mmCIF file of C-alpha atoms in Angstrom:
data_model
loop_
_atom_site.group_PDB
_atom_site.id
_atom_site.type_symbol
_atom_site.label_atom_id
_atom_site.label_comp_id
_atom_site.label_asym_id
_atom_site.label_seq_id
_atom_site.Cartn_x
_atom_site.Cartn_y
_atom_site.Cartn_z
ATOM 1 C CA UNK A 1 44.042 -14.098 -21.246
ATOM 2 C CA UNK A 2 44.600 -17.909 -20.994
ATOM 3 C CA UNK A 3 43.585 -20.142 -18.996
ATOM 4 C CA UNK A 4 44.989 -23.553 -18.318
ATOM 5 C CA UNK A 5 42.873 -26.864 -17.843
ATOM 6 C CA UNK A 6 44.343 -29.446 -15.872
ATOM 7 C CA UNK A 7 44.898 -32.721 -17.760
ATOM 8 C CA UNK A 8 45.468 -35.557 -15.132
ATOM 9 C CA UNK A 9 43.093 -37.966 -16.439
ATOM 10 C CA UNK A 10 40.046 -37.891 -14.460
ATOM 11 C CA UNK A 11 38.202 -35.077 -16.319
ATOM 12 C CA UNK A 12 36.282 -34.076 -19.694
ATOM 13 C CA UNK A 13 38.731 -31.533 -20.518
ATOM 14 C CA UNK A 14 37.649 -31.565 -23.516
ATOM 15 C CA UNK A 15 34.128 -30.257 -23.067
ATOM 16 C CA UNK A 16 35.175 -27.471 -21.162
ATOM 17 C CA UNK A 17 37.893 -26.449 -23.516
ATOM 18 C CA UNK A 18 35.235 -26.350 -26.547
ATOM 19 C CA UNK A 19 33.153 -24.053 -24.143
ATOM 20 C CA UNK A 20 35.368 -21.553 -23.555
ATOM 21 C CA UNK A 21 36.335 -21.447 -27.205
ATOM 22 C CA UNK A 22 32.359 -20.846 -27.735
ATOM 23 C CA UNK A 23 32.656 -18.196 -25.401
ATOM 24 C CA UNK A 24 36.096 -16.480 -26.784
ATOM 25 C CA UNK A 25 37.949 -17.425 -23.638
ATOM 26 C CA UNK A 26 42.101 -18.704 -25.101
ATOM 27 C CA UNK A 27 42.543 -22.144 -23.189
ATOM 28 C CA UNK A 28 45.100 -24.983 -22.929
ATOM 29 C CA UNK A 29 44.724 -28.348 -22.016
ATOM 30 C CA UNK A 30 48.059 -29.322 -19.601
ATOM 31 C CA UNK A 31 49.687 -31.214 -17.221
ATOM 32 C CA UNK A 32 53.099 -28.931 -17.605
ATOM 33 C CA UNK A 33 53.991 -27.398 -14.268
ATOM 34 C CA UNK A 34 55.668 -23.840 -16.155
ATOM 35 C CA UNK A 35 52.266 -24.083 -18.216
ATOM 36 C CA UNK A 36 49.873 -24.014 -15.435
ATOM 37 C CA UNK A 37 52.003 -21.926 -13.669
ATOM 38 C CA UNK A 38 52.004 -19.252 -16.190
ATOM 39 C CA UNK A 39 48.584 -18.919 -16.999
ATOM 40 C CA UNK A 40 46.128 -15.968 -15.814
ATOM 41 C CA UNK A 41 43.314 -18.909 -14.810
ATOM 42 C CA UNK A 42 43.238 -22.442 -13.741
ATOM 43 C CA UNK A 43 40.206 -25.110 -14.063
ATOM 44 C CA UNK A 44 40.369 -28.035 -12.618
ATOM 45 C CA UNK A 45 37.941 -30.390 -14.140
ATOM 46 C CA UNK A 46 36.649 -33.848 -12.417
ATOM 47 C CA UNK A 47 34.743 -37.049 -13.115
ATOM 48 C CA UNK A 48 34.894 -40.127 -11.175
ATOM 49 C CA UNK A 49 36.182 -40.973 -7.694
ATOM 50 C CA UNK A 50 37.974 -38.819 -5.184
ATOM 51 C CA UNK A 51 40.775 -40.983 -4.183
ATOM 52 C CA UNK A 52 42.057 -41.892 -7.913
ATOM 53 C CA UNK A 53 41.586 -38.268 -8.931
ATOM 54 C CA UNK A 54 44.000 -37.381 -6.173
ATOM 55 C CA UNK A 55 46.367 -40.251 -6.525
ATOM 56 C CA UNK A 56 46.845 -38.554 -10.255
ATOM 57 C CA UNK A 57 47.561 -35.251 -9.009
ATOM 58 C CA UNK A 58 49.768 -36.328 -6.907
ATOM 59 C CA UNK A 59 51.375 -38.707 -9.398
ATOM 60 C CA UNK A 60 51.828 -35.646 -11.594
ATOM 61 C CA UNK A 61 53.359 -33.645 -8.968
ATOM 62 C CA UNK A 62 50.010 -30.993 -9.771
ATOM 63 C CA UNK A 63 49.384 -30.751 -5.833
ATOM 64 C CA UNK A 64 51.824 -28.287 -4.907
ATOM 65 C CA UNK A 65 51.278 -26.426 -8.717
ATOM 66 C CA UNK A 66 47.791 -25.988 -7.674
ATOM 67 C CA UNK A 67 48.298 -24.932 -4.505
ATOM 68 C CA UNK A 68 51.397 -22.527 -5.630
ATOM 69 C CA UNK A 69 48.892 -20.759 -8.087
ATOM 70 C CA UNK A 70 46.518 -20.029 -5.455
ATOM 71 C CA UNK A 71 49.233 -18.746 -3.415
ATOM 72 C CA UNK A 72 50.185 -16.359 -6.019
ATOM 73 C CA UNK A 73 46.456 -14.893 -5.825
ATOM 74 C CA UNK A 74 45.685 -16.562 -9.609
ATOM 75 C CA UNK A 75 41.886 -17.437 -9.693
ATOM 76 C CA UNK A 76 41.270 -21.743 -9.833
ATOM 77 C CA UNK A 77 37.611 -23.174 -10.669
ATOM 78 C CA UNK A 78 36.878 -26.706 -9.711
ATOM 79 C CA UNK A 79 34.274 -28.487 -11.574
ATOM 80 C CA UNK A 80 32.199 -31.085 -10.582
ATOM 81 C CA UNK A 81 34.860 -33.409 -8.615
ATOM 82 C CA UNK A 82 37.849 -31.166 -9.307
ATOM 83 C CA UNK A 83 34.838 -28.859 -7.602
ATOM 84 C CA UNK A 84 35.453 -31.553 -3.995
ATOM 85 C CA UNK A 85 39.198 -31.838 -4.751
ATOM 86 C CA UNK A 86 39.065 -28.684 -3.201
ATOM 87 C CA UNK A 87 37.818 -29.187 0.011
ATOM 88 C CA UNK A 88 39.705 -30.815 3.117
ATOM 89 C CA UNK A 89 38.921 -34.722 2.714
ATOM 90 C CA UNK A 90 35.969 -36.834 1.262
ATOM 91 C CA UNK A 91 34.611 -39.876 2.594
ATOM 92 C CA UNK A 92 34.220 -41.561 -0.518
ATOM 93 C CA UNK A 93 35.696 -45.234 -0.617
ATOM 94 C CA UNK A 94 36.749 -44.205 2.397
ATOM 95 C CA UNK A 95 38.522 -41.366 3.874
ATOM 96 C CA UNK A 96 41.313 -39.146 1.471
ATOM 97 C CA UNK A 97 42.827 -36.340 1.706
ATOM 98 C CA UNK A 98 42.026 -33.438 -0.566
ATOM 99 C CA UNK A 99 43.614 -30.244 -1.543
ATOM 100 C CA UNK A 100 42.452 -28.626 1.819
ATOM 101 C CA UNK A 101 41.845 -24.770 -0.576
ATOM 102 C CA UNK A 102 38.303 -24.661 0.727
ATOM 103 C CA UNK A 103 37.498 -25.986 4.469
ATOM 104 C CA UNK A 104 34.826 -28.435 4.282
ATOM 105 C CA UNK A 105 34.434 -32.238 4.115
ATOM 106 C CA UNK A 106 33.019 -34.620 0.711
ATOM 107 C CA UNK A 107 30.085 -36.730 2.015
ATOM 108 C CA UNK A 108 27.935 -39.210 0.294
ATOM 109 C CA UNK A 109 24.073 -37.590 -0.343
ATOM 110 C CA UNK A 110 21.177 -39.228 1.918
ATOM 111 C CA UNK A 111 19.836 -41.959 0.866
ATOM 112 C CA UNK A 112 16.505 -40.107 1.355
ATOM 113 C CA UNK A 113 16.846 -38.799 -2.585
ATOM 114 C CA UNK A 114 17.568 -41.044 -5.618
ATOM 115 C CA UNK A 115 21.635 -41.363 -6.235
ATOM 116 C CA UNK A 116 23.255 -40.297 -8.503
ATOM 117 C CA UNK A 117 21.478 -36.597 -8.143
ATOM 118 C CA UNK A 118 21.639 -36.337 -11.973
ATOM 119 C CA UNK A 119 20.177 -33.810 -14.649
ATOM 120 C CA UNK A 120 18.799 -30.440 -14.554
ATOM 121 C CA UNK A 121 18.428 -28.694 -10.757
ATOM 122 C CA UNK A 122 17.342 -25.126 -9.881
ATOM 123 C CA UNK A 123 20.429 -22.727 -8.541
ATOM 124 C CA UNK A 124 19.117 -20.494 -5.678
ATOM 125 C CA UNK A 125 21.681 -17.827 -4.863
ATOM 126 C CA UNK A 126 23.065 -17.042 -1.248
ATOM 127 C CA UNK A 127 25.674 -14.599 -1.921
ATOM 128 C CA UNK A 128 26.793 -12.319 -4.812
ATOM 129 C CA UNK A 129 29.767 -13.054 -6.842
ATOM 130 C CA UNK A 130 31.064 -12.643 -10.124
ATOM 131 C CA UNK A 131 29.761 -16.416 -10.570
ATOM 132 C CA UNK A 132 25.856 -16.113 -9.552
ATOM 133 C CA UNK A 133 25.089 -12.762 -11.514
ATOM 134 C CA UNK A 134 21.755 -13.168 -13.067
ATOM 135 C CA UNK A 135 21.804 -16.777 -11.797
ATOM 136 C CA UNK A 136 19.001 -17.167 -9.429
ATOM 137 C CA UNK A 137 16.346 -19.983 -10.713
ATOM 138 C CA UNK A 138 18.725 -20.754 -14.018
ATOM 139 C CA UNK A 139 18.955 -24.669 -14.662
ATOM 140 C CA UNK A 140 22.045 -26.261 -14.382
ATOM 141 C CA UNK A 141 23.269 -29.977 -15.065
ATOM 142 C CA UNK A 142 24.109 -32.227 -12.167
ATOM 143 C CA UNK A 143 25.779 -35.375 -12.352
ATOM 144 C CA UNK A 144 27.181 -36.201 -8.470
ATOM 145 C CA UNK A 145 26.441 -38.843 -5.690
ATOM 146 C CA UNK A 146 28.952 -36.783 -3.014
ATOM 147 C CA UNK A 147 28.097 -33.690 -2.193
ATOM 148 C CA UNK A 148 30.527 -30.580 -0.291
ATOM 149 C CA UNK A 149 29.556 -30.400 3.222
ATOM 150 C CA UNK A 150 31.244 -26.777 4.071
ATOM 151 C CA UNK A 151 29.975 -23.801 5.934
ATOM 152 C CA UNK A 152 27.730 -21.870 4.847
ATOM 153 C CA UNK A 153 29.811 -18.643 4.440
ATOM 154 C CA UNK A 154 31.575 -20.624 1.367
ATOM 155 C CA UNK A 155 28.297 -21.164 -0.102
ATOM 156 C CA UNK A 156 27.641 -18.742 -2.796
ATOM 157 C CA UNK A 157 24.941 -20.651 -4.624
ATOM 158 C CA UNK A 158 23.182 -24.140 -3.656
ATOM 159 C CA UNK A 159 20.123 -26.714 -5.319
ATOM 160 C CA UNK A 160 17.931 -28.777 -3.349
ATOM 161 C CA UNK A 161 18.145 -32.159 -3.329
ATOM 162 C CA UNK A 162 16.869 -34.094 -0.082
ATOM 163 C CA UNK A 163 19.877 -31.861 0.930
ATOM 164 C CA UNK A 164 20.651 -28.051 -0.332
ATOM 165 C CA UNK A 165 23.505 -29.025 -2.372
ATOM 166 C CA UNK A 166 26.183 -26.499 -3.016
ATOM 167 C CA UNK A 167 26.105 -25.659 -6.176
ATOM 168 C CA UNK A 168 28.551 -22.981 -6.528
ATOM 169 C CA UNK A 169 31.065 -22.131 -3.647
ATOM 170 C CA UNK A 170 34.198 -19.711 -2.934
ATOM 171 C CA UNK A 171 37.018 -18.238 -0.800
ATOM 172 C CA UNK A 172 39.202 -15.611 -1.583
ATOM 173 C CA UNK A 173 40.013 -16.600 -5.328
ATOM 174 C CA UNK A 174 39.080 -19.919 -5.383
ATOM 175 C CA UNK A 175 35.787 -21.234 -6.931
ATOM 176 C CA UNK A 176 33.942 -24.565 -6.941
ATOM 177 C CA UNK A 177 31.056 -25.931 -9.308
ATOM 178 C CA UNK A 178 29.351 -28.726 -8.261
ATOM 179 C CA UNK A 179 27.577 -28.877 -11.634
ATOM 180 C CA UNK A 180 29.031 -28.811 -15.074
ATOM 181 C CA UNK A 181 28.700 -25.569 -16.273
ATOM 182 C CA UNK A 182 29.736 -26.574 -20.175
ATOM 183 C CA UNK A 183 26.831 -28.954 -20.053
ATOM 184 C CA UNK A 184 24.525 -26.228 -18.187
ATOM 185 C CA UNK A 185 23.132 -24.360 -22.014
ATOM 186 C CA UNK A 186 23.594 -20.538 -21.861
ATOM 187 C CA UNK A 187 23.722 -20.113 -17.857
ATOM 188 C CA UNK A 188 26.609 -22.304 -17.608
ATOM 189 C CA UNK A 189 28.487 -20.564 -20.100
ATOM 190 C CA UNK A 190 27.259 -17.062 -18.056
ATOM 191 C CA UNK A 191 28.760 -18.576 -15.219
ATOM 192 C CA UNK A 192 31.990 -19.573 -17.268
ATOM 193 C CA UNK A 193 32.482 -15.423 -18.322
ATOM 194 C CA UNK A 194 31.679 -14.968 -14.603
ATOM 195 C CA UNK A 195 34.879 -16.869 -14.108
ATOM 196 C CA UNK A 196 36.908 -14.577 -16.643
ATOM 197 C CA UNK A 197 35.438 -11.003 -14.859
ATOM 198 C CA UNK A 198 37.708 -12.574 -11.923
ATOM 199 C CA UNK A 199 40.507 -13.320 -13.967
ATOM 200 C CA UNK A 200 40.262 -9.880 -15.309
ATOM 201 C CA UNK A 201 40.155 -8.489 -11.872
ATOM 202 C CA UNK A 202 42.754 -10.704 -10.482
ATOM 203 C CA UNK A 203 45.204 -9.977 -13.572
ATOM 204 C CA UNK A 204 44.803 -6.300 -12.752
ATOM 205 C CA UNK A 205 45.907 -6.216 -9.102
ATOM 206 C CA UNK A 206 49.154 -8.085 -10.004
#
C-alpha cells in the first residue's frame, strides 16, 4: 500500500508523513501527477487560507489529478483545510471556488465562541464509518476559524463549538478531517488506520 501526500505548499506534510510511518502505513510526499495518480490513497493536507491553497493546486495542475483519482474510486482524506478544499466554495477572504467533491459551503465560525477554535475538542459520532470506530468522546486537536457548513448526511462525526463543528465527514470514498489527526495522540492515529481499512477495501474491488 502507498499512499501519496499532496505537496503544494500549504500543508505540514511532513507531520502526517512521520505519522503514518509510526503507524506502518508506506507514504510519499508529491506533487507528480503519474505519482499521485498511481497510488492506492491520497491525503490532502491544509494550513492557511482557502483561496491561496487553491490558487496552488491549480498552479500545479493537482485539480483535475485530484478529481481524476476520485473518479477512479481511489479513497482521498482532506485534513484540516485540504479537509474544506473539498467542499463547493468558502467564504473566506471572500468567495472561491473549491474542489466541489463534497457539497457544502466554508463559513467563518460565530463570533459567539473565541476564534481560532483551537486545541483539544470532544468527537461525538453521527454515523459509522471506517473513520469513527471506537471514536465517540476521544480528544482530538483543532486548529480552524472556518468551519464546513454541509448537510448533515455528510456528517459522520462533529465537536461543539458555539456551533457542532464537523469534525469528520464523507461521501462515497472521499473523507474530510477538520482536525489534525497526526497531532490528535493515539485516536488520531486510530482514525489514520481507519483511513487504510478503506484503502484496503477500495484496493480490493478494483
Amino acid at each position: 500500500m502507498q499512499i501519496a501526500i499532496i505537496d503544494y505548499d500549504a500543508g505540514n506534510t511532513k507531520s502526517v508523513s512521520k505519522a503514518l510511518d509510526y503507524i506502518g502505513i508506506e507514504n510519499t510526499i508529491t506533487a507528480s501527477k503519474n505519482t499521485i495518480l498511481a497510488a492506492d490513497g491520497i491525503i490532502l493536507p491544509g494550513v492557511g487560507a482557502f483561496p491561496e491553497a487553491m490558487a496552488s493546486l491549480e498552479e500545479r495542475d493537482l485539480i483535475a489529478v485530484l478529481q481524476d483519482v476520485v473518479a477512479q474510486g481511489k479513497p482521498l482524506l482532506g485534513v484540516c483545510l485540504g479537509m474544506q478544499l473539498l467542499l463547493d466554495s468558502s467564504e473566506e477572504h471572500g468567495y472561491t471556488q473549491g474542489l466541489g467533491l463534497i457539497p457544502g459551503q466554508v463559513k467563518l465560525l460565530p463570533n459567539t465562541a473565541k476564534i481560532p477554535h483551537m486545541g483539544w475538542n470532544q468527537l461525538e459520532v453521527t454515523q459509522n464509518c471506517p473513520l469513527t470506530q471506537n471514536q465517540e468522546g476521544n480528544f482530538v486537536y483543532y486548529v480552524h476559524s472556518y468551519y464546513a457548513d454541509c448537510d448533515a448526511k455528510y456528517v459522520m462525526a462533529s465537536s461543539s463549538y458555539s456551533v457542532q463543528v464537523p469534525g469528520i465527514i464523507a461521501n462515497a470514498n472521499i473523507y474530510g478531517a477538520q482536525f489534525h489527526p497526526e497531532k490528535s495522540g493515539q485516536a488520531g492515529l486510530e482514525i489514520l488506520q481507519g483511513f487504510k481499512e478503506v484503502i484496503t477495501c477500495a484496493s480490493s474491488q478494483q
